[in-house]
């Protein structure tokens, strides 16, 4: 299943209400609003979750930040735009930054991470622009489709100035702005994510 756009109804029903109704009717699916369109993504499979948990482990040891799966990030791109990254590394005071609909202001996000699924194009294109516009300092993509990890840093407008692509056999050290020293083993993360 791939991400699909859902047209907005022609009444006063908000897009957020429609997205929430989709998730209630179809548990496990994730609905996000990007550029004024509702995008529905499939539920994660086991290897997706395994890669996510392996990625999160070093952040738990840092203690200065929280690595949280599936919390909403409010986007500055539209009146109801938001995304739900697979994993977010946020400041300890993130609760003080609640905007609405269980989404938080981008100011408390240090890193967002996505593990690609059948909707990999969304993670590699649309979400790059969204996260950059929101000013998220670090975006990591565990790209299961192409078997590599993308490390994007230094957001400017709708892109990242630095985009490193890393393949199995490499170790990648994240910027210490994420809360401390975190080094990723590319092969191990990709292997965990293999179906």
mmCIF file with all atom_site columns, N, CA and C in Angstrom, residues 140-187:
data_model
loop_
_atom_site.group_PDB
_atom_site.id
_atom_site.type_symbol
_atom_site.label_atom_id
_atom_site.label_alt_id
_atom_site.label_comp_id
_atom_site.label_asym_id
_atom_site.label_entity_id
_atom_site.label_seq_id
_atom_site.pdbx_PDB_ins_code
_atom_site.Cartn_x
_atom_site.Cartn_y
_atom_site.Cartn_z
_atom_site.occupancy
_atom_site.B_iso_or_equiv
_atom_site.pdbx_formal_charge
_atom_site.auth_seq_id
_atom_site.auth_comp_id
_atom_site.auth_asym_id
_atom_site.auth_atom_id
_atom_site.pdbx_PDB_model_num
ATOM 1   N N  . UNK A 1 140 ? 16.924 12.237 9.548  1.00 0.00 ? 140 UNK A N  1
ATOM 2   C CA . UNK A 1 140 ? 17.566 10.977 9.182  1.00 0.00 ? 140 UNK A CA 1
ATOM 3   C C  . UNK A 1 140 ? 16.515 10.092 8.519  1.00 0.00 ? 140 UNK A C  1
ATOM 4   N N  . UNK A 1 141 ? 16.882 9.500  7.392  1.00 0.00 ? 141 UNK A N  1
ATOM 5   C CA . UNK A 1 141 ? 15.991 8.585  6.683  1.00 0.00 ? 141 UNK A CA 1
ATOM 6   C C  . UNK A 1 141 ? 16.683 7.230  6.581  1.00 0.00 ? 141 UNK A C  1
ATOM 7   N N  . UNK A 1 142 ? 16.054 6.213  7.148  1.00 0.00 ? 142 UNK A N  1
ATOM 8   C CA . UNK A 1 142 ? 16.524 4.845  6.936  1.00 0.00 ? 142 UNK A CA 1
ATOM 9   C C  . UNK A 1 142 ? 15.804 4.373  5.688  1.00 0.00 ? 142 UNK A C  1
ATOM 10  N N  . UNK A 1 143 ? 16.517 4.422  4.583  1.00 0.00 ? 143 UNK A N  1
ATOM 11  C CA . UNK A 1 143 ? 15.950 4.194  3.252  1.00 0.00 ? 143 UNK A CA 1
ATOM 12  C C  . UNK A 1 143 ? 16.051 2.710  2.898  1.00 0.00 ? 143 UNK A C  1
ATOM 13  N N  . UNK A 1 144 ? 15.010 1.969  3.220  1.00 0.00 ? 144 UNK A N  1
ATOM 14  C CA . UNK A 1 144 ? 15.004 0.527  2.960  1.00 0.00 ? 144 UNK A CA 1
ATOM 15  C C  . UNK A 1 144 ? 14.877 0.235  1.464  1.00 0.00 ? 144 UNK A C  1
ATOM 16  N N  . UNK A 1 145 ? 14.294 1.152  0.718  1.00 0.00 ? 145 UNK A N  1
ATOM 17  C CA . UNK A 1 145 ? 14.103 0.939  -0.719 1.00 0.00 ? 145 UNK A CA 1
ATOM 18  C C  . UNK A 1 145 ? 15.447 0.936  -1.462 1.00 0.00 ? 145 UNK A C  1
ATOM 19  N N  . UNK A 1 146 ? 16.318 1.897  -1.135 1.00 0.00 ? 146 UNK A N  1
ATOM 20  C CA . UNK A 1 146 ? 17.612 2.027  -1.812 1.00 0.00 ? 146 UNK A CA 1
ATOM 21  C C  . UNK A 1 146 ? 18.771 1.474  -0.985 1.00 0.00 ? 146 UNK A C  1
ATOM 22  N N  . UNK A 1 147 ? 18.487 0.959  0.207  1.00 0.00 ? 147 UNK A N  1
ATOM 23  C CA . UNK A 1 147 ? 19.489 0.390  1.114  1.00 0.00 ? 147 UNK A CA 1
ATOM 24  C C  . UNK A 1 147 ? 20.618 1.387  1.441  1.00 0.00 ? 147 UNK A C  1
ATOM 25  N N  . UNK A 1 148 ? 20.186 2.513  2.013  1.00 0.00 ? 148 UNK A N  1
ATOM 26  C CA . UNK A 1 148 ? 21.142 3.525  2.464  1.00 0.00 ? 148 UNK A CA 1
ATOM 27  C C  . UNK A 1 148 ? 20.483 4.397  3.525  1.00 0.00 ? 148 UNK A C  1
ATOM 28  N N  . UNK A 1 149 ? 21.304 5.176  4.196  1.00 0.00 ? 149 UNK A N  1
ATOM 29  C CA . UNK A 1 149 ? 20.806 6.112  5.201  1.00 0.00 ? 149 UNK A CA 1
ATOM 30  C C  . UNK A 1 149 ? 21.152 7.516  4.739  1.00 0.00 ? 149 UNK A C  1
ATOM 31  N N  . UNK A 1 150 ? 20.163 8.390  4.831  1.00 0.00 ? 150 UNK A N  1
ATOM 32  C CA . UNK A 1 150 ? 20.334 9.797  4.482  1.00 0.00 ? 150 UNK A CA 1
ATOM 33  C C  . UNK A 1 150 ? 20.438 10.594 5.780  1.00 0.00 ? 150 UNK A C  1
ATOM 34  N N  . UNK A 1 151 ? 21.426 11.465 5.857  1.00 0.00 ? 151 UNK A N  1
ATOM 35  C CA . UNK A 1 151 ? 21.590 12.374 6.992  1.00 0.00 ? 151 UNK A CA 1
ATOM 36  C C  . UNK A 1 151 ? 21.525 13.794 6.437  1.00 0.00 ? 151 UNK A C  1
ATOM 37  N N  . UNK A 1 152 ? 20.446 14.493 6.772  1.00 0.00 ? 152 UNK A N  1
ATOM 38  C CA . UNK A 1 152 ? 20.236 15.854 6.293  1.00 0.00 ? 152 UNK A CA 1
ATOM 39  C C  . UNK A 1 152 ? 20.356 16.822 7.461  1.00 0.00 ? 152 UNK A C  1
ATOM 40  N N  . UNK A 1 153 ? 21.150 17.882 7.275  1.00 0.00 ? 153 UNK A N  1
ATOM 41  C CA . UNK A 1 153 ? 21.357 18.879 8.325  1.00 0.00 ? 153 UNK A CA 1
ATOM 42  C C  . UNK A 1 153 ? 21.364 20.274 7.718  1.00 0.00 ? 153 UNK A C  1
ATOM 43  N N  . UNK A 1 154 ? 21.287 21.262 8.557  1.00 0.00 ? 154 UNK A N  1
ATOM 44  C CA . UNK A 1 154 ? 21.332 22.677 8.181  1.00 0.00 ? 154 UNK A CA 1
ATOM 45  C C  . UNK A 1 154 ? 20.180 23.070 7.262  1.00 0.00 ? 154 UNK A C  1
ATOM 46  N N  . UNK A 1 155 ? 18.953 23.129 7.815  1.00 0.00 ? 155 UNK A N  1
ATOM 47  C CA . UNK A 1 155 ? 17.801 23.500 6.991  1.00 0.00 ? 155 UNK A CA 1
ATOM 48  C C  . UNK A 1 155 ? 17.823 24.971 6.575  1.00 0.00 ? 155 UNK A C  1
ATOM 49  N N  . UNK A 1 156 ? 17.482 25.210 5.311  1.00 0.00 ? 156 UNK A N  1
ATOM 50  C CA . UNK A 1 156 ? 17.332 26.560 4.771  1.00 0.00 ? 156 UNK A CA 1
ATOM 51  C C  . UNK A 1 156 ? 16.146 26.523 3.823  1.00 0.00 ? 156 UNK A C  1
ATOM 52  N N  . UNK A 1 157 ? 15.139 27.361 4.097  1.00 0.00 ? 157 UNK A N  1
ATOM 53  C CA . UNK A 1 157 ? 13.911 27.406 3.287  1.00 0.00 ? 157 UNK A CA 1
ATOM 54  C C  . UNK A 1 157 ? 13.303 26.008 3.220  1.00 0.00 ? 157 UNK A C  1
ATOM 55  N N  . UNK A 1 158 ? 13.214 25.416 2.024  1.00 0.00 ? 158 UNK A N  1
ATOM 56  C CA . UNK A 1 158 ? 12.567 24.103 1.897  1.00 0.00 ? 158 UNK A CA 1
ATOM 57  C C  . UNK A 1 158 ? 13.551 22.991 1.538  1.00 0.00 ? 158 UNK A C  1
ATOM 58  N N  . UNK A 1 159 ? 14.803 23.154 1.960  1.00 0.00 ? 159 UNK A N  1
ATOM 59  C CA . UNK A 1 159 ? 15.809 22.121 1.689  1.00 0.00 ? 159 UNK A CA 1
ATOM 60  C C  . UNK A 1 159 ? 16.838 22.111 2.821  1.00 0.00 ? 159 UNK A C  1
ATOM 61  N N  . UNK A 1 160 ? 17.692 21.102 2.778  1.00 0.00 ? 160 UNK A N  1
ATOM 62  C CA . UNK A 1 160 ? 18.798 21.005 3.732  1.00 0.00 ? 160 UNK A CA 1
ATOM 63  C C  . UNK A 1 160 ? 20.091 21.277 2.978  1.00 0.00 ? 160 UNK A C  1
ATOM 64  N N  . UNK A 1 161 ? 20.958 22.096 3.557  1.00 0.00 ? 161 UNK A N  1
ATOM 65  C CA . UNK A 1 161 ? 22.230 22.424 2.913  1.00 0.00 ? 161 UNK A CA 1
ATOM 66  C C  . UNK A 1 161 ? 23.164 21.231 2.842  1.00 0.00 ? 161 UNK A C  1
ATOM 67  N N  . UNK A 1 162 ? 23.082 20.341 3.819  1.00 0.00 ? 162 UNK A N  1
ATOM 68  C CA . UNK A 1 162 ? 23.958 19.171 3.837  1.00 0.00 ? 162 UNK A CA 1
ATOM 69  C C  . UNK A 1 162 ? 23.101 17.918 3.727  1.00 0.00 ? 162 UNK A C  1
ATOM 70  N N  . UNK A 1 163 ? 23.441 17.068 2.754  1.00 0.00 ? 163 UNK A N  1
ATOM 71  C CA . UNK A 1 163 ? 22.703 15.816 2.547  1.00 0.00 ? 163 UNK A CA 1
ATOM 72  C C  . UNK A 1 163 ? 23.722 14.715 2.294  1.00 0.00 ? 163 UNK A C  1
ATOM 73  N N  . UNK A 1 164 ? 24.033 13.970 3.357  1.00 0.00 ? 164 UNK A N  1
ATOM 74  C CA . UNK A 1 164 ? 24.964 12.859 3.234  1.00 0.00 ? 164 UNK A CA 1
ATOM 75  C C  . UNK A 1 164 ? 24.223 11.560 2.994  1.00 0.00 ? 164 UNK A C  1
ATOM 76  N N  . UNK A 1 165 ? 24.737 10.759 2.085  1.00 0.00 ? 165 UNK A N  1
ATOM 77  C CA . UNK A 1 165 ? 24.161 9.446  1.791  1.00 0.00 ? 165 UNK A CA 1
ATOM 78  C C  . UNK A 1 165 ? 25.178 8.405  2.229  1.00 0.00 ? 165 UNK A C  1
ATOM 79  N N  . UNK A 1 166 ? 24.727 7.467  3.067  1.00 0.00 ? 166 UNK A N  1
ATOM 80  C CA . UNK A 1 166 ? 25.628 6.492  3.681  1.00 0.00 ? 166 UNK A CA 1
ATOM 81  C C  . UNK A 1 166 ? 25.159 5.075  3.386  1.00 0.00 ? 166 UNK A C  1
ATOM 82  N N  . UNK A 1 167 ? 26.120 4.212  3.088  1.00 0.00 ? 167 UNK A N  1
ATOM 83  C CA . UNK A 1 167 ? 25.831 2.844  2.675  1.00 0.00 ? 167 UNK A CA 1
ATOM 84  C C  . UNK A 1 167 ? 26.390 1.841  3.685  1.00 0.00 ? 167 UNK A C  1
ATOM 85  N N  . UNK A 1 168 ? 25.959 0.572  3.585  1.00 0.00 ? 168 UNK A N  1
ATOM 86  C CA . UNK A 1 168 ? 26.470 -0.441 4.514  1.00 0.00 ? 168 UNK A CA 1
ATOM 87  C C  . UNK A 1 168 ? 27.999 -0.460 4.545  1.00 0.00 ? 168 UNK A C  1
ATOM 88  N N  . UNK A 1 169 ? 28.534 -0.654 5.740  1.00 0.00 ? 169 UNK A N  1
ATOM 89  C CA . UNK A 1 169 ? 29.979 -0.620 5.935  1.00 0.00 ? 169 UNK A CA 1
ATOM 90  C C  . UNK A 1 169 ? 30.431 0.688  6.550  1.00 0.00 ? 169 UNK A C  1
ATOM 91  N N  . UNK A 1 170 ? 29.571 1.691  6.538  1.00 0.00 ? 170 UNK A N  1
ATOM 92  C CA . UNK A 1 170 ? 29.912 2.995  7.104  1.00 0.00 ? 170 UNK A CA 1
ATOM 93  C C  . UNK A 1 170 ? 29.326 3.147  8.503  1.00 0.00 ? 170 UNK A C  1
ATOM 94  N N  . UNK A 1 171 ? 30.003 3.955  9.301  1.00 0.00 ? 171 UNK A N  1
ATOM 95  C CA . UNK A 1 171 ? 29.478 4.433  10.574 1.00 0.00 ? 171 UNK A CA 1
ATOM 96  C C  . UNK A 1 171 ? 29.201 5.913  10.396 1.00 0.00 ? 171 UNK A C  1
ATOM 97  N N  . UNK A 1 172 ? 28.064 6.369  10.886 1.00 0.00 ? 172 UNK A N  1
ATOM 98  C CA . UNK A 1 172 ? 27.665 7.771  10.725 1.00 0.00 ? 172 UNK A CA 1
ATOM 99  C C  . UNK A 1 172 ? 27.480 8.371  12.112 1.00 0.00 ? 172 UNK A C  1
ATOM 100 N N  . UNK A 1 173 ? 28.191 9.454  12.385 1.00 0.00 ? 173 UNK A N  1
ATOM 101 C CA . UNK A 1 173 ? 28.039 10.150 13.657 1.00 0.00 ? 173 UNK A CA 1
ATOM 102 C C  . UNK A 1 173 ? 27.121 11.348 13.450 1.00 0.00 ? 173 UNK A C  1
ATOM 103 N N  . UNK A 1 174 ? 26.073 11.408 14.256 1.00 0.00 ? 174 UNK A N  1
ATOM 104 C CA . UNK A 1 174 ? 25.119 12.509 14.163 1.00 0.00 ? 174 UNK A CA 1
ATOM 105 C C  . UNK A 1 174 ? 25.694 13.756 14.818 1.00 0.00 ? 174 UNK A C  1
ATOM 106 N N  . UNK A 1 175 ? 25.232 14.929 14.416 1.00 0.00 ? 175 UNK A N  1
ATOM 107 C CA . UNK A 1 175 ? 25.683 16.154 15.091 1.00 0.00 ? 175 UNK A CA 1
ATOM 108 C C  . UNK A 1 175 ? 25.345 16.089 16.581 1.00 0.00 ? 175 UNK A C  1
ATOM 109 N N  . UNK A 1 176 ? 26.232 16.592 17.418 1.00 0.00 ? 176 UNK A N  1
ATOM 110 C CA . UNK A 1 176 ? 26.007 16.523 18.867 1.00 0.00 ? 176 UNK A CA 1
ATOM 111 C C  . UNK A 1 176 ? 24.825 17.364 19.313 1.00 0.00 ? 176 UNK A C  1
ATOM 112 N N  . UNK A 1 177 ? 24.301 18.209 18.425 1.00 0.00 ? 177 UNK A N  1
ATOM 113 C CA . UNK A 1 177 ? 23.109 19.005 18.759 1.00 0.00 ? 177 UNK A CA 1
ATOM 114 C C  . UNK A 1 177 ? 21.891 18.124 19.028 1.00 0.00 ? 177 UNK A C  1
ATOM 115 N N  . UNK A 1 178 ? 21.963 16.840 18.681 1.00 0.00 ? 178 UNK A N  1
ATOM 116 C CA . UNK A 1 178 ? 20.840 15.938 18.953 1.00 0.00 ? 178 UNK A CA 1
ATOM 117 C C  . UNK A 1 178 ? 20.783 15.564 20.429 1.00 0.00 ? 178 UNK A C  1
ATOM 118 N N  . UNK A 1 179 ? 21.796 15.924 21.194 1.00 0.00 ? 179 UNK A N  1
ATOM 119 C CA . UNK A 1 179 ? 21.776 15.643 22.627 1.00 0.00 ? 179 UNK A CA 1
ATOM 120 C C  . UNK A 1 179 ? 22.993 14.907 23.129 1.00 0.00 ? 179 UNK A C  1
ATOM 121 N N  . UNK A 1 180 ? 23.937 14.644 22.262 1.00 0.00 ? 180 UNK A N  1
ATOM 122 C CA . UNK A 1 180 ? 25.146 13.927 22.649 1.00 0.00 ? 180 UNK A CA 1
ATOM 123 C C  . UNK A 1 180 ? 25.708 13.202 21.445 1.00 0.00 ? 180 UNK A C  1
ATOM 124 N N  . UNK A 1 181 ? 26.725 12.377 21.704 1.00 0.00 ? 181 UNK A N  1
ATOM 125 C CA . UNK A 1 181 ? 27.372 11.655 20.612 1.00 0.00 ? 181 UNK A CA 1
ATOM 126 C C  . UNK A 1 181 ? 26.608 10.367 20.308 1.00 0.00 ? 181 UNK A C  1
ATOM 127 N N  . UNK A 1 182 ? 26.111 10.281 19.072 1.00 0.00 ? 182 UNK A N  1
ATOM 128 C CA . UNK A 1 182 ? 25.392 9.098  18.609 1.00 0.00 ? 182 UNK A CA 1
ATOM 129 C C  . UNK A 1 182 ? 26.002 8.675  17.285 1.00 0.00 ? 182 UNK A C  1
ATOM 130 N N  . UNK A 1 183 ? 26.468 7.430  17.238 1.00 0.00 ? 183 UNK A N  1
ATOM 131 C CA . UNK A 1 183 ? 27.039 6.884  16.006 1.00 0.00 ? 183 UNK A CA 1
ATOM 132 C C  . UNK A 1 183 ? 26.163 5.731  15.538 1.00 0.00 ? 183 UNK A C  1
ATOM 133 N N  . UNK A 1 184 ? 25.829 5.761  14.259 1.00 0.00 ? 184 UNK A N  1
ATOM 134 C CA . UNK A 1 184 ? 24.956 4.754  13.660 1.00 0.00 ? 184 UNK A CA 1
ATOM 135 C C  . UNK A 1 184 ? 25.757 3.777  12.819 1.00 0.00 ? 184 UNK A C  1
ATOM 136 N N  . UNK A 1 185 ? 25.459 2.504  12.943 1.00 0.00 ? 185 UNK A N  1
ATOM 137 C CA . UNK A 1 185 ? 26.028 1.469  12.088 1.00 0.00 ? 185 UNK A CA 1
ATOM 138 C C  . UNK A 1 185 ? 25.030 1.249  10.950 1.00 0.00 ? 185 UNK A C  1
ATOM 139 N N  . UNK A 1 186 ? 25.373 1.736  9.773  1.00 0.00 ? 186 UNK A N  1
ATOM 140 C CA . UNK A 1 186 ? 24.449 1.712  8.635  1.00 0.00 ? 186 UNK A CA 1
ATOM 141 C C  . UNK A 1 186 ? 24.001 0.295  8.315  1.00 0.00 ? 186 UNK A C  1
ATOM 142 N N  . UNK A 1 187 ? 24.941 -0.628 8.238  1.00 0.00 ? 187 UNK A N  1
ATOM 143 C CA . UNK A 1 187 ? 24.594 -2.009 7.878  1.00 0.00 ? 187 UNK A CA 1
ATOM 144 C C  . UNK A 1 187 ? 23.634 -2.616 8.883  1.00 0.00 ? 187 UNK A C  1
#
